[in-house]
PDB file of C-alpha atoms in Angstrom:
ATOM      1  CA  UNK A   1     125.876  88.336  47.978  1.00 52.00           C
ATOM      2  CA  UNK A   2     125.733  86.563  51.278  1.00 54.00           C
ATOM      3  CA  UNK A   3     125.071  88.705  54.329  1.00 56.00           C
ATOM      4  CA  UNK A   4     125.390  87.717  57.929  1.00 55.00           C
ATOM      5  CA  UNK A   5     122.316  88.197  60.015  1.00 54.00           C
ATOM      6  CA  UNK A   6     122.331  88.350  63.769  1.00 54.00           C
ATOM      7  CA  UNK A   7     119.392  87.308  65.851  1.00 57.00           C
ATOM      8  CA  UNK A   8     119.276  88.997  69.226  1.00 57.00           C
ATOM      9  CA  UNK A   9     117.111  87.196  71.725  1.00 58.00           C
ATOM     10  CA  UNK A  10     117.444  89.953  74.320  1.00 66.00           C
ATOM     11  CA  UNK A  11     119.751  87.979  76.583  1.00 74.00           C
ATOM     12  CA  UNK A  12     122.894  89.845  75.517  1.00 74.00           C
ATOM     13  CA  UNK A  13     121.016  93.136  75.910  1.00 73.00           C
ATOM     14  CA  UNK A  14     119.996  92.196  79.455  1.00 78.00           C
ATOM     15  CA  UNK A  15     123.579  91.245  80.327  1.00 79.00           C
ATOM     16  CA  UNK A  16     124.806  94.563  78.940  1.00 78.00           C
ATOM     17  CA  UNK A  17     122.267  96.478  81.009  1.00 83.00           C
ATOM     18  CA  UNK A  18     123.282  94.646  84.182  1.00 85.00           C
ATOM     19  CA  UNK A  19     126.936  95.459  83.551  1.00 83.00           C
ATOM     20  CA  UNK A  20     126.089  99.099  82.879  1.00 80.00           C
ATOM     21  CA  UNK A  21     123.984  99.294  86.048  1.00 81.00           C
ATOM     22  CA  UNK A  22     126.816  97.799  88.101  1.00 79.00           C
ATOM     23  CA  UNK A  23     129.303 100.254  86.573  1.00 77.00           C
ATOM     24  CA  UNK A  24     126.988 103.181  87.338  1.00 71.00           C
ATOM     25  CA  UNK A  25     126.579 102.038  90.950  1.00 71.00           C
ATOM     26  CA  UNK A  26     130.359 101.747  91.340  1.00 71.00           C
ATOM     27  CA  UNK A  27     130.777 105.238  89.881  1.00 65.00           C
ATOM     28  CA  UNK A  28     128.264 106.709  92.337  1.00 62.00           C
ATOM     29  CA  UNK A  29     130.020 105.052  95.290  1.00 65.00           C
ATOM     30  CA  UNK A  30     133.435 106.430  94.322  1.00 65.00           C
ATOM     31  CA  UNK A  31     134.786 109.136  96.616  1.00 66.00           C
ATOM     32  CA  UNK A  32     135.715 111.487  93.748  1.00 69.00           C
ATOM     33  CA  UNK A  33     132.259 111.484  92.163  1.00 71.00           C
ATOM     34  CA  UNK A  34     130.744 114.203  94.334  1.00 78.00           C
ATOM     35  CA  UNK A  35     133.616 116.731  94.013  1.00 85.00           C
ATOM     36  CA  UNK A  36     133.772 116.228  90.241  1.00 84.00           C
ATOM     37  CA  UNK A  37     130.008 116.693  89.949  1.00 84.00           C
ATOM     38  CA  UNK A  38     130.262 119.774  92.178  1.00 87.00           C
ATOM     39  CA  UNK A  39     132.859 121.360  89.895  1.00 90.00           C
ATOM     40  CA  UNK A  40     130.883 120.398  86.794  1.00 90.00           C
ATOM     41  CA  UNK A  41     127.647 121.851  88.150  1.00 89.00           C
ATOM     42  CA  UNK A  42     129.083 125.172  89.276  1.00 91.00           C
ATOM     43  CA  UNK A  43     131.180 125.509  86.128  1.00 92.00           C
ATOM     44  CA  UNK A  44     127.988 125.130  84.103  1.00 92.00           C
ATOM     45  CA  UNK A  45     126.488 127.941  86.188  1.00 92.00           C
ATOM     46  CA  UNK A  46     129.476 130.300  85.788  1.00 93.00           C
ATOM     47  CA  UNK A  47     130.324 129.812  82.083  1.00 90.00           C
ATOM     48  CA  UNK A  48     127.334 131.803  80.761  1.00 91.00           C
ATOM     49  CA  UNK A  49     128.644 134.912  82.564  1.00 91.00           C
ATOM     50  CA  UNK A  50     131.852 134.567  80.547  1.00 87.00           C
ATOM     51  CA  UNK A  51     129.724 134.568  77.381  1.00 87.00           C
ATOM     52  CA  UNK A  52     128.266 137.920  78.393  1.00 88.00           C
ATOM     53  CA  UNK A  53     131.698 139.500  78.730  1.00 86.00           C
ATOM     54  CA  UNK A  54     132.726 138.235  75.296  1.00 86.00           C
ATOM     55  CA  UNK A  55     129.465 139.217  73.630  1.00 86.00           C
ATOM     56  CA  UNK A  56     129.397 142.724  75.123  1.00 88.00           C
ATOM     57  CA  UNK A  57     132.881 143.479  73.765  1.00 83.00           C
ATOM     58  CA  UNK A  58     132.134 142.030  70.334  1.00 84.00           C
ATOM     59  CA  UNK A  59     133.669 138.921  68.831  1.00 84.00           C
ATOM     60  CA  UNK A  60     136.777 139.038  66.657  1.00 85.00           C
ATOM     61  CA  UNK A  61     138.141 135.902  65.000  1.00 85.00           C
ATOM     62  CA  UNK A  62     140.297 134.986  67.997  1.00 84.00           C
ATOM     63  CA  UNK A  63     137.474 135.668  70.429  1.00 86.00           C
ATOM     64  CA  UNK A  64     135.146 133.533  68.320  1.00 89.00           C
ATOM     65  CA  UNK A  65     137.452 130.573  68.996  1.00 90.00           C
ATOM     66  CA  UNK A  66     137.380 131.326  72.728  1.00 88.00           C
ATOM     67  CA  UNK A  67     133.575 131.589  72.601  1.00 89.00           C
ATOM     68  CA  UNK A  68     133.194 128.166  70.993  1.00 92.00           C
ATOM     69  CA  UNK A  69     135.701 126.637  73.429  1.00 92.00           C
ATOM     70  CA  UNK A  70     133.667 128.065  76.323  1.00 92.00           C
ATOM     71  CA  UNK A  71     130.506 126.705  74.766  1.00 93.00           C
ATOM     72  CA  UNK A  72     132.075 123.229  74.491  1.00 95.00           C
ATOM     73  CA  UNK A  73     133.308 123.394  78.075  1.00 93.00           C
ATOM     74  CA  UNK A  74     129.842 124.420  79.198  1.00 94.00           C
ATOM     75  CA  UNK A  75     128.259 121.425  77.482  1.00 94.00           C
ATOM     76  CA  UNK A  76     130.818 119.076  79.051  1.00 93.00           C
ATOM     77  CA  UNK A  77     130.306 120.596  82.496  1.00 92.00           C
ATOM     78  CA  UNK A  78     126.535 120.247  82.102  1.00 91.00           C
ATOM     79  CA  UNK A  79     126.960 116.555  81.360  1.00 89.00           C
ATOM     80  CA  UNK A  80     129.316 116.023  84.288  1.00 87.00           C
ATOM     81  CA  UNK A  81     127.374 118.035  86.856  1.00 87.00           C
ATOM     82  CA  UNK A  82     123.788 117.206  85.928  1.00 83.00           C
ATOM     83  CA  UNK A  83     123.351 114.751  88.824  1.00 78.00           C
ATOM     84  CA  UNK A  84     124.922 116.939  91.515  1.00 78.00           C
ATOM     85  CA  UNK A  85     122.704 117.283  94.582  1.00 73.00           C
ATOM     86  CA  UNK A  86     120.249 114.531  93.629  1.00 69.00           C
ATOM     87  CA  UNK A  87     121.337 112.077  96.328  1.00 58.00           C
TER      88      UNK A  87
END
């Protein structure tokens, strides 16, 4: 059995990091970045109040689906809005 081995000298890793850094800088300079982060941040703040309403009324099968969808949306909004206000 002949396997292929790859030797990484770090050069390709350094090139990848430079490209990622350049992409991140371009993203931060984009005019839509701040409004999207704003919406993500404040959505992450508001979603837990929706959980309270669902949990106080009890969860049926249909409401369980809504609860998990809200939870997923909250995680996504946390990821999008985590850098809001850091500039």
